[in-house]
Short mmCIF file of C-alpha atoms and ligand atoms in Angstrom, two decimals:
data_model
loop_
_atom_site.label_atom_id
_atom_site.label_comp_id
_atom_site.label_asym_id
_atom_site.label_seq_id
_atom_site.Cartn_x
_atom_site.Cartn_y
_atom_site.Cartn_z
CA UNK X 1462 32.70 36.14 -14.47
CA UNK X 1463 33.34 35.71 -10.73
CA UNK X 1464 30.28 38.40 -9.83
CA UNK X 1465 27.63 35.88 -12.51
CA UNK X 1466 28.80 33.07 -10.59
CA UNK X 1467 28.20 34.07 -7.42
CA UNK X 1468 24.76 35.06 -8.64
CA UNK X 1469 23.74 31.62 -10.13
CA UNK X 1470 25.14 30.40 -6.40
CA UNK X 1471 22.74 33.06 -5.09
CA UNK X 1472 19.78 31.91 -7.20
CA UNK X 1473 20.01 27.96 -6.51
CA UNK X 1474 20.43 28.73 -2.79
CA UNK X 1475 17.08 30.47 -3.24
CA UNK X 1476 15.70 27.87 -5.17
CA UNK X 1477 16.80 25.32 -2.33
CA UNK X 1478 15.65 27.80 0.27
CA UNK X 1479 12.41 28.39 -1.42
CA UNK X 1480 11.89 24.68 -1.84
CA UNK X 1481 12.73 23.76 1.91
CA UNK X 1482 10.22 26.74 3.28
CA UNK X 1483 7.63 25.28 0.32
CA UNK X 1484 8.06 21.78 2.09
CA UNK X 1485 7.89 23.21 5.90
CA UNK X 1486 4.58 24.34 4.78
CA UNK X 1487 3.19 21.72 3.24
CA UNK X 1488 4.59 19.42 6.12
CA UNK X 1489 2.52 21.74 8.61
CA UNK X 1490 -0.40 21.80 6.06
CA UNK X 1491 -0.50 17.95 6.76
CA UNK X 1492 0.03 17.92 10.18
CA UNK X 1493 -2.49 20.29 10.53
CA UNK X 1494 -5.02 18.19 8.14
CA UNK X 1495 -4.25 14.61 10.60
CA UNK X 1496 -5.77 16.82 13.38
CA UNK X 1497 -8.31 18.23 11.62
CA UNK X 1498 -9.94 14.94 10.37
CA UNK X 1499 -9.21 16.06 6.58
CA UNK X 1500 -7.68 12.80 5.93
CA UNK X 1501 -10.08 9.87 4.47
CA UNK X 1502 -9.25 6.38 3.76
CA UNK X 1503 -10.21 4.75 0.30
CA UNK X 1504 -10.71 1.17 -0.44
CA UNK X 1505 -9.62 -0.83 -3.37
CA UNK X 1506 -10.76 -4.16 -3.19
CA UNK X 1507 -8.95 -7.07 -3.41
CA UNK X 1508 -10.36 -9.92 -5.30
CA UNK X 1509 -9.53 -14.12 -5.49
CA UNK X 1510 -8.55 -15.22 -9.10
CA UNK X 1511 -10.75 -18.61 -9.01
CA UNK X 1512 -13.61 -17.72 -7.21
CA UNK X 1513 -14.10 -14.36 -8.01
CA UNK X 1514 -14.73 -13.12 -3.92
CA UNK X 1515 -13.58 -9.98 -2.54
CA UNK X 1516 -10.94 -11.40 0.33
CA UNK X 1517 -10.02 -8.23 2.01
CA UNK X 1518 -9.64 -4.25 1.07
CA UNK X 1519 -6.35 -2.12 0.49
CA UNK X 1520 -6.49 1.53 2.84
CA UNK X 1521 -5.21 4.30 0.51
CA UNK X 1522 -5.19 7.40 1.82
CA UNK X 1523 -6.98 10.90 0.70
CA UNK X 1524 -6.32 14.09 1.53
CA UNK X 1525 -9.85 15.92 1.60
CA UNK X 1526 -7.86 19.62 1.96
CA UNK X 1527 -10.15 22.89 2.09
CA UNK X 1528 -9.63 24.82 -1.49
CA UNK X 1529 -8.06 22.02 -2.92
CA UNK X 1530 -10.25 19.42 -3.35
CA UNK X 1531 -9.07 15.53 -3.11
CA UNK X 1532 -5.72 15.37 -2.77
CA UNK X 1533 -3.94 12.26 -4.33
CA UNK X 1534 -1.51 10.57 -1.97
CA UNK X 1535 1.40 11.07 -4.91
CA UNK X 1536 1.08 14.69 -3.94
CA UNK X 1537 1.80 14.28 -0.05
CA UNK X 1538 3.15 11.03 0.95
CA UNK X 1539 6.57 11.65 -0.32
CA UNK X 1540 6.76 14.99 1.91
CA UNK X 1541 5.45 13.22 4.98
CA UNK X 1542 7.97 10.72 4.56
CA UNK X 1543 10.63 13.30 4.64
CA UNK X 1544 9.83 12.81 8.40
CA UNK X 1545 8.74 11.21 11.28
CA UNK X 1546 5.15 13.08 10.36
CA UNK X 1547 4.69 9.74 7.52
CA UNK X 1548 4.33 7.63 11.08
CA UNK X 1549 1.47 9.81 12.46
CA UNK X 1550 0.10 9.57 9.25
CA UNK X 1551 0.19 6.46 8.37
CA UNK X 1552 -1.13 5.21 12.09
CA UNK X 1553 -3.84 7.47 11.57
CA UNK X 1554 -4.56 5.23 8.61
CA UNK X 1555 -4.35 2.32 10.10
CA UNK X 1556 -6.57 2.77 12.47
CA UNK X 1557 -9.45 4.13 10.11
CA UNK X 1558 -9.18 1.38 8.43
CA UNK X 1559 -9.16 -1.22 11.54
CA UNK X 1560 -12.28 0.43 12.40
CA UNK X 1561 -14.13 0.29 9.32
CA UNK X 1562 -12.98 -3.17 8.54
CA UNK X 1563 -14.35 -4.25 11.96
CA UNK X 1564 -17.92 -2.67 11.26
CA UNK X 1565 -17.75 -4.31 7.56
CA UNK X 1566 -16.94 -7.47 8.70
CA UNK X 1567 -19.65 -7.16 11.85
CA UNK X 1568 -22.76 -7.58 9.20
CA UNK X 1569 -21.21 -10.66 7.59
CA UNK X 1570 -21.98 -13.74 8.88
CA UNK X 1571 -19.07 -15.77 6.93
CA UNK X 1572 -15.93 -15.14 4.41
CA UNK X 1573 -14.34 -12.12 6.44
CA UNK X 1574 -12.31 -9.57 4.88
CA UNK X 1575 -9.18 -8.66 5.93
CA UNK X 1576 -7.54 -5.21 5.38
CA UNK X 1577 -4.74 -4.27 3.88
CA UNK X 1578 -2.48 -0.82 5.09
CA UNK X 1579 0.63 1.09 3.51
CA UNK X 1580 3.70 0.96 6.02
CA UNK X 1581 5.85 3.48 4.81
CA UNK X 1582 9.91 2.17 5.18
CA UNK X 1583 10.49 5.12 7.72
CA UNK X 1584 7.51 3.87 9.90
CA UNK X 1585 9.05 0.66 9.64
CA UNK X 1586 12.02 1.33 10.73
CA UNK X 1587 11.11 2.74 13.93
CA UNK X 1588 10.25 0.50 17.18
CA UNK X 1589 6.89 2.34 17.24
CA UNK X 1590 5.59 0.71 14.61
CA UNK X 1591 4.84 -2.25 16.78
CA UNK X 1592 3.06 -0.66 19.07
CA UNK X 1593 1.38 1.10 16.64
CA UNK X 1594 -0.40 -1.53 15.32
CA UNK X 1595 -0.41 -3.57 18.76
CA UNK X 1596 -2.89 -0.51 19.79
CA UNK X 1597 -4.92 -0.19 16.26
CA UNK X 1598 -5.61 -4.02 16.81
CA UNK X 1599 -6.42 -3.95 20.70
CA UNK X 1600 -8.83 -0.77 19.94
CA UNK X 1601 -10.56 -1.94 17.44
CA UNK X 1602 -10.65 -5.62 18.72
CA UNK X 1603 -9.89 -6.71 14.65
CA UNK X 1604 -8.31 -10.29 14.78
CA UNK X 1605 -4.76 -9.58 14.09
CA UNK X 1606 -5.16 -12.29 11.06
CA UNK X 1607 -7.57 -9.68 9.50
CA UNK X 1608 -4.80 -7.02 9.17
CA UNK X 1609 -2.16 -7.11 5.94
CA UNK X 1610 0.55 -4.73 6.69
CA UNK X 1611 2.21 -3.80 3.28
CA UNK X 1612 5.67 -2.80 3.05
CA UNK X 1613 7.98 -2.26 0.08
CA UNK X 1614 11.27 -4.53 -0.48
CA UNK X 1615 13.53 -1.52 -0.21
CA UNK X 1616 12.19 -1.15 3.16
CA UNK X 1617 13.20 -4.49 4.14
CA UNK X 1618 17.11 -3.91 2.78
CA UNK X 1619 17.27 -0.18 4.32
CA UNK X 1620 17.25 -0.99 8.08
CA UNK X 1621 17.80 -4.31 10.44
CA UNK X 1622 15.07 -3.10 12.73
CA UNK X 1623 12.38 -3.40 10.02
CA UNK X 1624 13.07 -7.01 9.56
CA UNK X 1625 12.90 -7.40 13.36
CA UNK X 1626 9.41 -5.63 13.73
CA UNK X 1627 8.26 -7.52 10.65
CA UNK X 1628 8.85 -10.69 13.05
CA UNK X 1629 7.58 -9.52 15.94
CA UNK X 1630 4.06 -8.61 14.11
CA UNK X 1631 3.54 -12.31 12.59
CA UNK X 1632 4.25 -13.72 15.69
CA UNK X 1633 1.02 -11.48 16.40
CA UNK X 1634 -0.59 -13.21 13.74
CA UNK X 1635 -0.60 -10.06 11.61
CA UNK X 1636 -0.03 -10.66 7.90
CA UNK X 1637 3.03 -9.19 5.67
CA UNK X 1638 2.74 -8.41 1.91
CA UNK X 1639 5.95 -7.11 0.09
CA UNK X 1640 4.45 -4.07 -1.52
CA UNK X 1641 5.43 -3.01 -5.92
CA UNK X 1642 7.66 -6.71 -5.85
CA UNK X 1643 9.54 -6.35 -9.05
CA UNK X 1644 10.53 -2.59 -9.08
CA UNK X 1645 13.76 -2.51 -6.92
CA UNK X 1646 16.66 -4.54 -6.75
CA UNK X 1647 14.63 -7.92 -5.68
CA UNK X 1648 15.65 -10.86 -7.55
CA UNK X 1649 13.90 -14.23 -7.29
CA UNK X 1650 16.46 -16.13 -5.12
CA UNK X 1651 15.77 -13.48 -2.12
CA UNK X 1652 12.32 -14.16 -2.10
CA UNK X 1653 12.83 -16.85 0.24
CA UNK X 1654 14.63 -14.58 2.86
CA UNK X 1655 11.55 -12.59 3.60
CA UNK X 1656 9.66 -12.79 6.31
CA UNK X 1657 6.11 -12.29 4.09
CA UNK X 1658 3.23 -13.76 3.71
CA UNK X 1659 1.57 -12.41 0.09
CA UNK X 1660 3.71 -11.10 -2.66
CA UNK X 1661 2.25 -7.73 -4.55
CA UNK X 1662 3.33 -7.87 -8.31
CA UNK X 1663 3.89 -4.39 -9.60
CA UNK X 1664 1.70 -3.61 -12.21
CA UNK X 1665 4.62 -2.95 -14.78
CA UNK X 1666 4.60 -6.93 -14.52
CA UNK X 1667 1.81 -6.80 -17.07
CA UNK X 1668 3.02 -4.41 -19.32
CA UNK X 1669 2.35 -6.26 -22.93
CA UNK X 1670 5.06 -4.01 -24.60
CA UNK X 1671 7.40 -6.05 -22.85
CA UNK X 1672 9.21 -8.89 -24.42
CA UNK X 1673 8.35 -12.08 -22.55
CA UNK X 1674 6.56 -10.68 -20.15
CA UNK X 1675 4.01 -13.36 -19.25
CA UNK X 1676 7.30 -15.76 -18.29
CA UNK X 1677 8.76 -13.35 -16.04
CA UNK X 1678 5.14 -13.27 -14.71
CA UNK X 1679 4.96 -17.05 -14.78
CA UNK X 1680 8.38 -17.54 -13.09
CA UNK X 1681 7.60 -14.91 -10.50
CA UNK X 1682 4.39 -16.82 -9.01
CA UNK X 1683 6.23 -19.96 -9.49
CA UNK X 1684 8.73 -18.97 -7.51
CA UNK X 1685 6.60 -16.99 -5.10
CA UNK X 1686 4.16 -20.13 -4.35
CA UNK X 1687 8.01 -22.07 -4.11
CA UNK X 1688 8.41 -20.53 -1.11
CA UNK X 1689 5.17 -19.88 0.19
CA UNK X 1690 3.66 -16.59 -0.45
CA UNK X 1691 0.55 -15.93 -2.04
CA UNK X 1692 0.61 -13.36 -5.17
CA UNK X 1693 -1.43 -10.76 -6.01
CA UNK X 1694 -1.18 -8.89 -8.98
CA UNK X 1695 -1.72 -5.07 -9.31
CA UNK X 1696 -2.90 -2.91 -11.79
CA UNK X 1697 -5.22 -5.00 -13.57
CA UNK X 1698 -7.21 -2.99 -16.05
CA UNK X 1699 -8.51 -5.33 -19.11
CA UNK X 1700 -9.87 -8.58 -19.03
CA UNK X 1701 -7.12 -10.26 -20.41
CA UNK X 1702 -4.61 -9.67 -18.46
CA UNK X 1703 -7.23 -11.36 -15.36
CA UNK X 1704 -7.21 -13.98 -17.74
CA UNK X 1705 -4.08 -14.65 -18.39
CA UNK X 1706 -3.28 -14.10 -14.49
CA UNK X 1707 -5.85 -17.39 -14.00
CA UNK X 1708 -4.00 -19.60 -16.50
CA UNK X 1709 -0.50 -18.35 -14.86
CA UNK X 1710 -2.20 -19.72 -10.82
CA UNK X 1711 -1.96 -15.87 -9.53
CA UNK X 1712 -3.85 -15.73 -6.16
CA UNK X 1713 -5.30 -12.60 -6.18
CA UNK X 1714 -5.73 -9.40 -8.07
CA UNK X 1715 -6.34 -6.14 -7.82
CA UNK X 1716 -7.18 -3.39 -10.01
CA UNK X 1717 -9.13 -0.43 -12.03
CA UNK X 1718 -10.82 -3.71 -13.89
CA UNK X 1719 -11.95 -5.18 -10.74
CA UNK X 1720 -12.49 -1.86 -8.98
CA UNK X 1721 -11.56 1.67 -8.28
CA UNK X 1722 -10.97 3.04 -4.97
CA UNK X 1723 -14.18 4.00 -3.10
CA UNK X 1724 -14.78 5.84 -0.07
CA UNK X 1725 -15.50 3.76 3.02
CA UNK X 1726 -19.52 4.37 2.68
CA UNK X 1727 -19.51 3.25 -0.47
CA UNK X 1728 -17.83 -0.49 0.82
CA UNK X 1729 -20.89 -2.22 2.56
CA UNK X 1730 -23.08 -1.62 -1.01
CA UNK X 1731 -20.35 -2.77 -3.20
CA UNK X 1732 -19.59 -5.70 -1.13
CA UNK X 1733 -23.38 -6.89 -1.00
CA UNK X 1734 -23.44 -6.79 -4.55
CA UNK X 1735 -19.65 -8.66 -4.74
CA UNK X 1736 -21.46 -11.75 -3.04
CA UNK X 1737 -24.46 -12.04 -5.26
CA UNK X 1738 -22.87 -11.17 -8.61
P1 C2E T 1838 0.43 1.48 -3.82
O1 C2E T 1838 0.49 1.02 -2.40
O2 C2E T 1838 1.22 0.70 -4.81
O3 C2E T 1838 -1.12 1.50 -4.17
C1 C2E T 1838 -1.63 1.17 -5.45
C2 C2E T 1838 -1.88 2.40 -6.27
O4 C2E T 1838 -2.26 2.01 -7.58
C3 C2E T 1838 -3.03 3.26 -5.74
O5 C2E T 1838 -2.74 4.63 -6.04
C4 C2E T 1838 -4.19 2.76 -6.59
O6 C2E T 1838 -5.26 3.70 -6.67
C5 C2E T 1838 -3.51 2.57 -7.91
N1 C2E T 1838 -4.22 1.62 -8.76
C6 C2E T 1838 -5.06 0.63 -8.41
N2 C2E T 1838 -5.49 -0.08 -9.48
C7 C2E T 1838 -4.91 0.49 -10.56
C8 C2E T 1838 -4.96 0.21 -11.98
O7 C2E T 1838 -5.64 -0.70 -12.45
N3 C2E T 1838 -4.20 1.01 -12.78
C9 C2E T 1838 -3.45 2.03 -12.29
N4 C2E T 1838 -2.75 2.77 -13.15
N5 C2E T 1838 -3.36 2.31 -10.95
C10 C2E T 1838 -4.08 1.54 -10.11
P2 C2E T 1838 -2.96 5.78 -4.96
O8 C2E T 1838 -4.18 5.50 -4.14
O9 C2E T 1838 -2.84 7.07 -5.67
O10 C2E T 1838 -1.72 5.58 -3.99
C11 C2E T 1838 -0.40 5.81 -4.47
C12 C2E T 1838 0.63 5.36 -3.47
O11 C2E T 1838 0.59 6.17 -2.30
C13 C2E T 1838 0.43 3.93 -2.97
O12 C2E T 1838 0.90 3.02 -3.92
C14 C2E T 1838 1.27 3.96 -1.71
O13 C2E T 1838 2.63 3.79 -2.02
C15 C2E T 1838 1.05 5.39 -1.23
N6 C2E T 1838 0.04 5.38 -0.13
C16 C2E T 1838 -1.32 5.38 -0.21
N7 C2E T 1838 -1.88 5.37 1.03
C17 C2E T 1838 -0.85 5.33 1.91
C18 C2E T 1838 -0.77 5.29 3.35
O14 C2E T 1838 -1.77 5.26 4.09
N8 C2E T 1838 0.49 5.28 3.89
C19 C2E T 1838 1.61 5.27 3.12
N9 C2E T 1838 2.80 5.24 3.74
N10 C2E T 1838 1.57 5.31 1.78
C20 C2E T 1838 0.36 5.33 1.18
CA1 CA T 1839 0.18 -0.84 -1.39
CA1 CA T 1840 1.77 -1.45 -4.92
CA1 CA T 1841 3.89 2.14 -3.96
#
């Protein structure tokens, strides 16, 4: 009995070690793809509930990786985050997408988009952060209004300094949207504690199987516009739910129904067509 248990010990410190080395390598594969350009940003575009405009695109990040195609970023953010590598990654983001919004926004004349990036909680956390996006603004020369920095509400409980750097980049001017609002511990009444400018409705929000669900959605932009934030609903896929989104006041949605994620060439064409349709 005492020899089998040492084995199983044996085996699941294998398992762990295997796992660990499996993650060193995939951490390197990463780092390795940020300096080898393999990284693209996507756009999913982000569209007003009355008048039907695009106001500004969400970054999401692709992983173009030799032999294995598109990589999804469910496949490699979580092992970036496992270190300070998420911050390189997600800068390198930002800045793609500071650039591309500037050159979008260059060959309209009115109705500017604004941009949207993923902050991961780690990144926020960290006094870089600032800086980071002090530098992807000067760059790029992209009015810090035109920037949305999205961060999650666990974020915002996890560490002091977030809440401190999520000052310091509205006095900038840059704007704040609490990322998936509805799946951690958020209630309503702490809504009015952060320091945000848009709220993000998770998309489980419109899950019909749900009992009630369109109050919970009603109460949640109630309270949202209460205290000042604009809403935008995620994960829009039928044209009911944009309906039903209209009658309930949502600002903005987003969503498969709207749009899918499209590679930055394929922006300037879809947005021509956004203003005419
Ligand atoms: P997220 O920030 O909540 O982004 C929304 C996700 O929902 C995207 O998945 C988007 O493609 C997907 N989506 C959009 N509309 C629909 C819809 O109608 N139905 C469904 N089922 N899904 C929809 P994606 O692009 O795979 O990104 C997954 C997550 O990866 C993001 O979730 C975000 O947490 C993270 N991520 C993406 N880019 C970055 C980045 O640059 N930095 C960091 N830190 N995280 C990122
Ligand atoms: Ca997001
Ligand atoms: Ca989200
Ligand atoms: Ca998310």
């Amino acid at each position: 009995a005492k020899s089998s248990g040492k084995g199983r010990a044996d085996l699941y410190d294998l398992a762990l070690r295997k796992a660990a080395s499996e993650q060193a390598a995939l951490e390197g594969a990463i780092r390795q793809g940020i300096d080898n350009e393999e990284l693209r940003a996507f756009y999913q575009p982000i569209v007003g509930v009355q008048n039907g405009r695009v106001l500004g695109y969400e970054a999401l990040v692709r992983w173009e990786r030799p032999g294995h195609g598109i990589v999804s970023p469910a496949e490699f953010v979580a092992v970036a985050e496992q270190s300070d590598l998420i911050c390189d990654l997600d800068t390198w983001v930002l800045q793609r997408a500071c650039t591309d919004v500037v050159s979008w926004n260059g060959d309209l004349d009115r109705d500017q988009v604004y941009v949207s990036v993923n902050i991961s909680a780690r990144h926020l956390a960290r006094s870089r952060v600032t800086t980071d996006i002090e530098a992807a603004l000067a760059a790029t020369g992209l009015p810090a209004d035109r920037l949305v920095v999205e961060v999650t509400e666990t974020a915002l409980a996890d560490e002091l300094s977030s809440v401190q750097h999520l000052h310091r980049l509205r006095e900038l001017g840059v704007k704040i949207a609490i990322d998936d609002f509805g799946t951690g511990y958020s209630s309503l009444s702490r809504l009015q504690e952060m320091p945000a400018d848009l709220l993000k409705i998770d998309r489980s929000f419109l899950d019909d199987n749900r009992r009630g669900w369109r109050e919970v959605l009603r109460l949640t932009v109630g309270a949202a516009h209460a205290v000042g934030l604009r809403t935008i609903a995620e994960g829009v896929e039928h044209p009911e739910q944009l309906a039903t989104l209209r009658r309930l006041g949502c600002d903005a949605v987003q969503g498969y129904h709207l749009a899918r994620p499209m590679p930055a060439g394929a922006v300037p064409a879809f947005h021509r067509a956004s203003l005419i349709g």
